[in-house]
Each structure stands twice: as structure tokens, then as C-alpha cells.
mmCIF file of C-alpha atoms and ligand atoms in Angstrom:
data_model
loop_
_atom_site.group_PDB
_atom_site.id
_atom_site.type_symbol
_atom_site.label_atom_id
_atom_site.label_comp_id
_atom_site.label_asym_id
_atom_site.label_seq_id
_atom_site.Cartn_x
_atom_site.Cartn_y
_atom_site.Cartn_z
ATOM 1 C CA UNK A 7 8.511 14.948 -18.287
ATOM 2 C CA UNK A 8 8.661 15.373 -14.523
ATOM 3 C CA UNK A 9 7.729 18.987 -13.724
ATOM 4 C CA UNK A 10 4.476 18.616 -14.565
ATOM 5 C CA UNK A 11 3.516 16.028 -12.181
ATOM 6 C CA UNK A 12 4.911 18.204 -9.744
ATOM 7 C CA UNK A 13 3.482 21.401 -10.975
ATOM 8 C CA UNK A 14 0.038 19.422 -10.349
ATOM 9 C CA UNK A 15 0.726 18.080 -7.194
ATOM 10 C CA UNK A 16 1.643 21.504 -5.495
ATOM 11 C CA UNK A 17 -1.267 23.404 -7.151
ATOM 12 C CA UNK A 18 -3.709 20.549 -5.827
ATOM 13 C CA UNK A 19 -2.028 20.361 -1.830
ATOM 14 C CA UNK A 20 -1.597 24.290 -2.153
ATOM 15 C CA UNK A 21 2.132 24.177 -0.890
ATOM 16 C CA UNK A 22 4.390 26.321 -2.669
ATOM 17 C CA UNK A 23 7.476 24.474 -2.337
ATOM 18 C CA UNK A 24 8.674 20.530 -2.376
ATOM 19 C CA UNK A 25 11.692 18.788 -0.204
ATOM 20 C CA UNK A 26 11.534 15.244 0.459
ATOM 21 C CA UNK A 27 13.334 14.014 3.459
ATOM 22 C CA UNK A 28 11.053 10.501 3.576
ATOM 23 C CA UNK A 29 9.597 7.691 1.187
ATOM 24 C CA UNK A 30 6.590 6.020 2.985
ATOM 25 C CA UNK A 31 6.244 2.330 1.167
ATOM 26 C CA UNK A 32 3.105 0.422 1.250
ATOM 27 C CA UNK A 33 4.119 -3.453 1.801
ATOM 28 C CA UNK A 34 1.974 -5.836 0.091
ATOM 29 C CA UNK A 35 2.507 -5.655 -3.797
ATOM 30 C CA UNK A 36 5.263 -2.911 -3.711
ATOM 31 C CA UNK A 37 7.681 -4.749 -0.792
ATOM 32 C CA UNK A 38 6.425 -8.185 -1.520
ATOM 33 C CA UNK A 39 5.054 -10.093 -4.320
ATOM 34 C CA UNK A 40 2.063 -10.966 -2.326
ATOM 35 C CA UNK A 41 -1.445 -9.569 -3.940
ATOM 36 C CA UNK A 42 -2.015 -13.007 -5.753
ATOM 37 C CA UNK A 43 -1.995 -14.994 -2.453
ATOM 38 C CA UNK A 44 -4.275 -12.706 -1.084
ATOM 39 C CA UNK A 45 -6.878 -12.914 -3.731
ATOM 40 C CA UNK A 46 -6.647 -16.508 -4.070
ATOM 41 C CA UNK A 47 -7.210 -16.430 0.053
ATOM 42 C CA UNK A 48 -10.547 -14.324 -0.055
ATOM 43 C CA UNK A 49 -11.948 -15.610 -3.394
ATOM 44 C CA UNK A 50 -11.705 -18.711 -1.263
ATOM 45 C CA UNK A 51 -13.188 -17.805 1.189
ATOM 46 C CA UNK A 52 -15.874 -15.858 0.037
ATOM 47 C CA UNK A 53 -16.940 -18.938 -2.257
ATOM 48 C CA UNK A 54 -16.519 -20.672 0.976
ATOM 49 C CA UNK A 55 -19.363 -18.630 2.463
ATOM 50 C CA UNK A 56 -21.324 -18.019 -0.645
ATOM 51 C CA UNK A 57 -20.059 -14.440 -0.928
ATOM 52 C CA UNK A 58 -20.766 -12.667 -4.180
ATOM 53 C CA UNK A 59 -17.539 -11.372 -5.364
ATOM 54 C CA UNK A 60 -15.098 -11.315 -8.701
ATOM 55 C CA UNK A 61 -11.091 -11.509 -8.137
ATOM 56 C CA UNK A 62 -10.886 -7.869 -9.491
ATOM 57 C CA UNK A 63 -13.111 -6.957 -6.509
ATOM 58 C CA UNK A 64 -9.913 -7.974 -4.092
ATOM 59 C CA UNK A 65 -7.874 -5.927 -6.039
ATOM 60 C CA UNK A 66 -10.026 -2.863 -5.924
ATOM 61 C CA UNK A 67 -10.492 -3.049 -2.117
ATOM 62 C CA UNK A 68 -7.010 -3.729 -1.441
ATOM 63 C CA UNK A 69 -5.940 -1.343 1.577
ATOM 64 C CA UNK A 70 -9.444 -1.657 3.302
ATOM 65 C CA UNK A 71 -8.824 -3.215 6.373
ATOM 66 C CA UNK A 72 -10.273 -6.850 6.355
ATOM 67 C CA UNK A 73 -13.736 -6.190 8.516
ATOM 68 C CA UNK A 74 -14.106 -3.126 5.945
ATOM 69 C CA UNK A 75 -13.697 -5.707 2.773
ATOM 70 C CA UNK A 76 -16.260 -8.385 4.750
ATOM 71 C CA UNK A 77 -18.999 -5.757 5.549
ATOM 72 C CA UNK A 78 -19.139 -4.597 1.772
ATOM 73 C CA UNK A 79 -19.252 -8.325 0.914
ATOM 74 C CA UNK A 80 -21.955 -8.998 3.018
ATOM 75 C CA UNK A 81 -24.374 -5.986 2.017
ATOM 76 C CA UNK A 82 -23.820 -6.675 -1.418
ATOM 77 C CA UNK A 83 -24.775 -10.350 -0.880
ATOM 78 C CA UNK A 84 -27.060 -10.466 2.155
ATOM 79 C CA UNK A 85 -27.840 -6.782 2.347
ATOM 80 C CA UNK A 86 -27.038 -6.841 5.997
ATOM 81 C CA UNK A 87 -23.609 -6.233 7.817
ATOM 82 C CA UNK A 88 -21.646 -9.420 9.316
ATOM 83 C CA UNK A 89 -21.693 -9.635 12.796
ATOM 84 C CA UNK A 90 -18.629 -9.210 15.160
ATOM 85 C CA UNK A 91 -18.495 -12.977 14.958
ATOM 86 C CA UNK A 92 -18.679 -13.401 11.379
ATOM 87 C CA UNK A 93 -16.261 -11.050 10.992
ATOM 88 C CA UNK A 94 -13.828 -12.348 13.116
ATOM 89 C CA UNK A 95 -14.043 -15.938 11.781
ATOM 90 C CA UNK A 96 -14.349 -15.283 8.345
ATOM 91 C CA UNK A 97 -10.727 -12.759 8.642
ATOM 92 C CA UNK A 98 -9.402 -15.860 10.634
ATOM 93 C CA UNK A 99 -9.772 -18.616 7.541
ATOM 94 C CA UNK A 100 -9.038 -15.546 4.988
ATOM 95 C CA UNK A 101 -5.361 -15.140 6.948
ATOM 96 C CA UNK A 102 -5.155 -19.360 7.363
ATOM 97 C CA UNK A 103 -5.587 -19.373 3.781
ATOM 98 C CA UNK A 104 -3.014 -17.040 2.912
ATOM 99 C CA UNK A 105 -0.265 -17.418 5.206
ATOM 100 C CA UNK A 106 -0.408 -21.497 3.343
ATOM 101 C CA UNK A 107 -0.431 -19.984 0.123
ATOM 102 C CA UNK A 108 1.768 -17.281 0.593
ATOM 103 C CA UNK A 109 5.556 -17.955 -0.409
ATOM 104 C CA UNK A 110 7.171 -14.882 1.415
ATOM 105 C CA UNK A 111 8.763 -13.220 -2.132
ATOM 106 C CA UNK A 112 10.191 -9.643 -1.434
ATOM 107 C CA UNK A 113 9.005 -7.850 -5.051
ATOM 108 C CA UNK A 114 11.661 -7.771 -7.922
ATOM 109 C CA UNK A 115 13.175 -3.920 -7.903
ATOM 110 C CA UNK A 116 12.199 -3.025 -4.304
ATOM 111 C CA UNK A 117 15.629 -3.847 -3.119
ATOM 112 C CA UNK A 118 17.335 -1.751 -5.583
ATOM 113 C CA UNK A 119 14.701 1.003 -4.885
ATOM 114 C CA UNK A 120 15.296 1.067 -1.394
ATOM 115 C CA UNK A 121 19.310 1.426 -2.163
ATOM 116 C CA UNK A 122 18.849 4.540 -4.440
ATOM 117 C CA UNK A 123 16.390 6.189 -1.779
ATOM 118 C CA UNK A 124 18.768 5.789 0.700
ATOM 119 C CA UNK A 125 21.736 7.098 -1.429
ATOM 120 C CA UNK A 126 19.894 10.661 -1.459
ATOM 121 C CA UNK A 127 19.836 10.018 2.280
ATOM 122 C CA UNK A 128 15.840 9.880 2.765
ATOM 123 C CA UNK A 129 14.340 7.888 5.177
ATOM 124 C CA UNK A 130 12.447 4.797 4.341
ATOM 125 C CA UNK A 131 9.098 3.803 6.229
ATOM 126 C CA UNK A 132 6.344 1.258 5.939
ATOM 127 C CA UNK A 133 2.643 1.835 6.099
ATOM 128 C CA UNK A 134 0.520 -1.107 5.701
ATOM 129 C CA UNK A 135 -3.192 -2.192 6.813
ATOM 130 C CA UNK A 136 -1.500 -5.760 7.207
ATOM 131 C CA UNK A 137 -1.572 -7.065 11.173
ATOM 132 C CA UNK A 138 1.342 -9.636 11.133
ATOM 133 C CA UNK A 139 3.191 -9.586 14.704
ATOM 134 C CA UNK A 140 6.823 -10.850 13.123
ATOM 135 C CA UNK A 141 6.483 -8.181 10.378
ATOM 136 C CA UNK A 142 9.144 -5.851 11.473
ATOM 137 C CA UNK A 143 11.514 -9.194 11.882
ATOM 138 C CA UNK A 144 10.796 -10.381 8.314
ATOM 139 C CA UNK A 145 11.416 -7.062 6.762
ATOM 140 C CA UNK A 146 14.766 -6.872 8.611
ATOM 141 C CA UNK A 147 15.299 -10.095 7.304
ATOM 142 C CA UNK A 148 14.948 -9.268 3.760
ATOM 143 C CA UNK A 149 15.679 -5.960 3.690
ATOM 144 C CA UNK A 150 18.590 -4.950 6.500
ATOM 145 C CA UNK A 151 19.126 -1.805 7.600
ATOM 146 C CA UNK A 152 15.983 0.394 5.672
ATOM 147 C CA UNK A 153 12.854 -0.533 8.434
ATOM 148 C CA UNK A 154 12.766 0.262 12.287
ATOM 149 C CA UNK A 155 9.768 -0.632 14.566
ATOM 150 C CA UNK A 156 9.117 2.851 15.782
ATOM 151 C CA UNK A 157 8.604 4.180 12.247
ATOM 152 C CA UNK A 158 6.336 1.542 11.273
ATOM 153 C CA UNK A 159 2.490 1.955 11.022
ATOM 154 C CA UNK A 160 0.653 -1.684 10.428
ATOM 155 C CA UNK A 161 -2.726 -2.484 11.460
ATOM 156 C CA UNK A 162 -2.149 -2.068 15.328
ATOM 157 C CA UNK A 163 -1.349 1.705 15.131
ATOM 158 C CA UNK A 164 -4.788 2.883 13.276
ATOM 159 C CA UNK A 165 -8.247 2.843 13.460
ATOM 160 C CA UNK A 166 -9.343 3.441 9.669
ATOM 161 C CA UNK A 167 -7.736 1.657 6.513
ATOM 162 C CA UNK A 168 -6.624 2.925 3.166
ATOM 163 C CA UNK A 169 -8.347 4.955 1.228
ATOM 164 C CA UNK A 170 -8.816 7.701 4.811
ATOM 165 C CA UNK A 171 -5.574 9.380 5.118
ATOM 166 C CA UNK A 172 -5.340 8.186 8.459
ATOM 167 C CA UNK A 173 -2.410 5.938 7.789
ATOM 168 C CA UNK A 174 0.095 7.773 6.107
ATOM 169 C CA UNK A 175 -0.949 10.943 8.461
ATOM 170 C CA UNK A 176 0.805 8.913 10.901
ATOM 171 C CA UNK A 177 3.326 7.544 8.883
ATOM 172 C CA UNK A 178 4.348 11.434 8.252
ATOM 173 C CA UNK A 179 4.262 11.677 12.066
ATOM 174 C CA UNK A 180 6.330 8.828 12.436
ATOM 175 C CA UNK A 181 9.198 9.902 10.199
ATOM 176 C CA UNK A 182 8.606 13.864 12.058
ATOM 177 C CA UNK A 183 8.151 15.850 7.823
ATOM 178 C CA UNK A 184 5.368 17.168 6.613
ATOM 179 C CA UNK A 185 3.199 16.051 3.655
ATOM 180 C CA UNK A 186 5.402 18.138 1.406
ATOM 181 C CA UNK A 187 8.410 16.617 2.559
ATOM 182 C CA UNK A 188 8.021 13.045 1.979
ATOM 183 C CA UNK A 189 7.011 10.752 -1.037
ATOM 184 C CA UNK A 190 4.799 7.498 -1.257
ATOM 185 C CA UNK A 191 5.022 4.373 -3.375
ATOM 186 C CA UNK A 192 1.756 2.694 -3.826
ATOM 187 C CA UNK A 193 0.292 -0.194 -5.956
ATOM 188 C CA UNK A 194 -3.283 0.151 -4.491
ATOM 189 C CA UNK A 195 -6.333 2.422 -5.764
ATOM 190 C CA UNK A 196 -7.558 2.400 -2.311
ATOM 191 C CA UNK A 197 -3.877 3.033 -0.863
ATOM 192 C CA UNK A 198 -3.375 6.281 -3.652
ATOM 193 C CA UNK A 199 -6.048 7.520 -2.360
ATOM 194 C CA UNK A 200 -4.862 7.465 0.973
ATOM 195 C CA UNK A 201 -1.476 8.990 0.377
ATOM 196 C CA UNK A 202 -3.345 12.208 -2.222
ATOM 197 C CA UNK A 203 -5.965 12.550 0.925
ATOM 198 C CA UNK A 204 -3.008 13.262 2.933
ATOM 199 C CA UNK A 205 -1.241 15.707 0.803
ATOM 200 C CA UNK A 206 1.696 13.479 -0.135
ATOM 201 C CA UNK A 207 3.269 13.305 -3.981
ATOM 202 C CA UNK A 208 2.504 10.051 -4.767
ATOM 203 C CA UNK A 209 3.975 7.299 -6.830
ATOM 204 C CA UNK A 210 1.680 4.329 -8.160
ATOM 205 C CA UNK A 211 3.019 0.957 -9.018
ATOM 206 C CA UNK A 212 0.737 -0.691 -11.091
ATOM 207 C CA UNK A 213 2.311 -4.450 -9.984
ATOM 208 C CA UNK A 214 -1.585 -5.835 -10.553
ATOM 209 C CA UNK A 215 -3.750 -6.493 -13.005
ATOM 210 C CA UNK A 216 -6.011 -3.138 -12.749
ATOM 211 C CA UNK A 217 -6.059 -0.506 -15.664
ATOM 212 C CA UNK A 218 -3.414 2.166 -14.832
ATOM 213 C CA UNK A 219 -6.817 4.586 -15.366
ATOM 214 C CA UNK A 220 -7.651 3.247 -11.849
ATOM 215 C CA UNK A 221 -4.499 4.013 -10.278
ATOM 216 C CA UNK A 222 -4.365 8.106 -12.266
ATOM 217 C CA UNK A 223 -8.269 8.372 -11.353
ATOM 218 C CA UNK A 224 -7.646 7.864 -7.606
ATOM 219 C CA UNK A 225 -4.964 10.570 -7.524
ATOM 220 C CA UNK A 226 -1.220 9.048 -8.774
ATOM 221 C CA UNK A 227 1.168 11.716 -9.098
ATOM 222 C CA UNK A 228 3.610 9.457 -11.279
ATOM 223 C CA UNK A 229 2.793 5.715 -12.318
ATOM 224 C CA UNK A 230 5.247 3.026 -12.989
ATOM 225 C CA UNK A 231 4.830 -0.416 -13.879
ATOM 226 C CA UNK A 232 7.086 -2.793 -11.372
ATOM 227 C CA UNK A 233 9.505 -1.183 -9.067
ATOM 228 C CA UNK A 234 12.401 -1.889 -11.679
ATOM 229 C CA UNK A 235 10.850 0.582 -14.025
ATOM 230 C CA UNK A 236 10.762 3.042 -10.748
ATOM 231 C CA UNK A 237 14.332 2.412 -9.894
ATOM 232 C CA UNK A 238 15.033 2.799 -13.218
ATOM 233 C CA UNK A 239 13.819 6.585 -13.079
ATOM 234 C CA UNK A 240 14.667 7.444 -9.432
ATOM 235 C CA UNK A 241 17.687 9.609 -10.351
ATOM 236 C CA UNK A 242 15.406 11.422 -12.888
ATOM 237 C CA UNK A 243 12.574 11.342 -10.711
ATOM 238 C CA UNK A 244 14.987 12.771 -7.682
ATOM 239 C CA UNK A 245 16.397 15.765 -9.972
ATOM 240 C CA UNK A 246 12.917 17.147 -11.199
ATOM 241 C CA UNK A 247 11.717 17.218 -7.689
ATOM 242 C CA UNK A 248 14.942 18.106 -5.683
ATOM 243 C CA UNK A 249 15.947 21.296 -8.129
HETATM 244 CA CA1 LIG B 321 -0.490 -2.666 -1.425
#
């Protein structure tokens, strides 16, 4: 079942060889069960400002950083970007929103995940477009012993979101392997695309409500459907791509 996927993935990044040493998570709807706090938070908002926009949309653009989601808002309602100031206020009720709604749930299977990556001894890092400043506190909270502050990347460390590779580029910097040394877990279109643009074998978890054709189309090396399911398969996953 599994040496396909990888047969793909080394005839599409033109390495000849595979040997993960590092799993680069995304956060928000693979870490945390957060995605429907932050759709409820922009739909919100953007009815709040007369934004035209579906809940799907939120899902699709999930990655973007939150000026990028704003600006394509805008041109598809006003045909005109937002200005600095628009941006910046309409982000600010967007994260006022959320951080109300939001209920802080880590995402059912990512603990156990975590446990069986770190039983084949690979490190575990974060990469996420999200801009908290207690984020590296809350993950040590809820998940001891897997995250360190030096091997995160969050909104501070980049300049473009999901999907430009930019991101997990650094995230592979970060943990000091190359793109054919590490593996990503994803649950975003935007964020898949992002980890395929940067050469990395990529795992999708489709924890939304999108089609898994979204989540194959944008580049998904493997696709589960809630981290259990991935934990599940980690051993099998581990001995197709380790032998
Ligand atoms: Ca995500």
C-alpha cells in the first residue's frame, strides 16, 4: 500500500533515497481542535464588514497569513485591496473573536502520534502561520517534552504564509535535515502545498470538512482522516519508508 506513495514522492522531488530524522506538524487542526473557532471568528467578521465570503472559503485559505485572507476578501468584494489600517483592525476583531470562542482542545490522536514519532527517535517540530506570543508555553503545557522554542517557526519567523514553501524551508532549517529527511502532517490545502513546494513527503489530515480531492490535488503524499487513523498506521507507515 505504502511504496507507492513513496515511489511518487521521490520521482516528483528527484531524490533517490528517503531517511526521516524529523516530523514538521502544522498546529491548528492537526495539534488542536481549533479550525471551527476560526471560521466562526472570520465569518463573523467578514459579515461584520459586509465581506462576501462562504465558511468553506476559511477552510480553503487556511495557512494564508491573515492580511493575505483580508486582501482576497476585499478584491473579491470591493475590488480594491484593504489598507494597512483595515487590515490591521479587521485581524484585531478576527483574533478577539476567536481567542472568546476558542476552547484550547489539543486534537484527539495527536498525543498518541507524537509518542510513536518519538519512539523511532525523530524529532518533532511545529510550523504554523499562527502569531500567539504564549504558544510555545501552551504546547509545553499540553504536550511535555515534544516542542522547543528554537525549533519553532510561527508567524514571527517568516515573511510569506502557506501555500510558498517558505515555512517549512525553515522549519527543515530549524531541525538541521534536508527535505528528504523529514516528514509533514498537514490538514490544510494551502499548508500541503507548502510542505510538496518544499520537497517534503507529506501527510494530509483531512480533520475538516473539505473533499479529500482537495487535500490529493494540492500534493498529499498519504491522507488520513483524524490523527487516530494516522497513529493507527505509523508503524506501517514507518516500515515502508524506513526499509
Ligand atoms: Ca492547519
Amino acid at each position: 500500500m505504502l511504496s507507492s506513495p513513496l515511489q511518487q514522492y521521490l520521482n516528483k522531488s528527484g531524490y533517490t533515497s528517503f531517511h526521516p530524522q524529523a516530523v514538521l506538524f502544522d498546529m491548528d487542526g492537526v495539534l488542536y481542535d481549533s479550525m471551527p473557532y476560526h471560521v466562526q471568528a472570520w465569518s463573523e467578521t467578514a459579515i461584520h464588514h459586509a465581506l462576501k465570503h462562504t465558511p468553506e472559503d476559511f477552510y480553503l485559505f487556511e495557512g494564508r497569513t491573515g492580511e493575505g485572507t483580508i486582501q482576497e476578501l476585499f478584491q473579491r468584494t470591493f475590488k480594491r485591496n484593504a489598507t494597512p489600517e483595515e487590515c490591521e483592525a479587521i485581524y484585531k476583531e478576527k483574533a478577539e473573536r476567536f481567542n472568546s470562542y476558542n476552547q484550547g482542545a489539543t486534537m484527539k490522536g495527536a498525543a498518541e502520534v507524537l509518542a510513536k514519532v518519538k519512539a523511532y527517535d525523530l524529532q518533532t517540530l511545529v510550523v504554523t502561520g499562527s502569531g500567539q506570543h504564549s504558544l510555545i508555553d501552551k504546547l509545553n503545557h499540553d504536550f511535555p517534552g515534544y516542542f522547543v522554542r528554537e525549533k519553532m517557526v510561527t508567524a514571527y519567523d517568516v515573511k510569506r504564509g502557506k501555500p510558498d514553501p517558505e515555512p517549512y524551508l525553515m522549519g527543515l532549517e530549524k531541525a538541521g535535515v534536508k527535505a528528504n529527511e523529514a516528514l509533514v502532517v498537514e490538514n490544510a490545502p494551502m499548508g500541503v502545498q507548502a510542505a510538496v513546494a518544499a520537497g517534503i513527503f507529506t501527510i494530509a489530515v483531512n480533520t475538516g470538512p473539505l473533499p479529500d480531492s482537495v487535500l490529493w490535488d494540492a500534493g498529499a503524499n498519504l491522507l488520513f482522516h483524524d490523527m487516530t487513523e494516522l497513529e493507527m498506521n505509523w508503524e506501517s507507515i514507518m516500515h515502508a519508508l524506513l526499509s
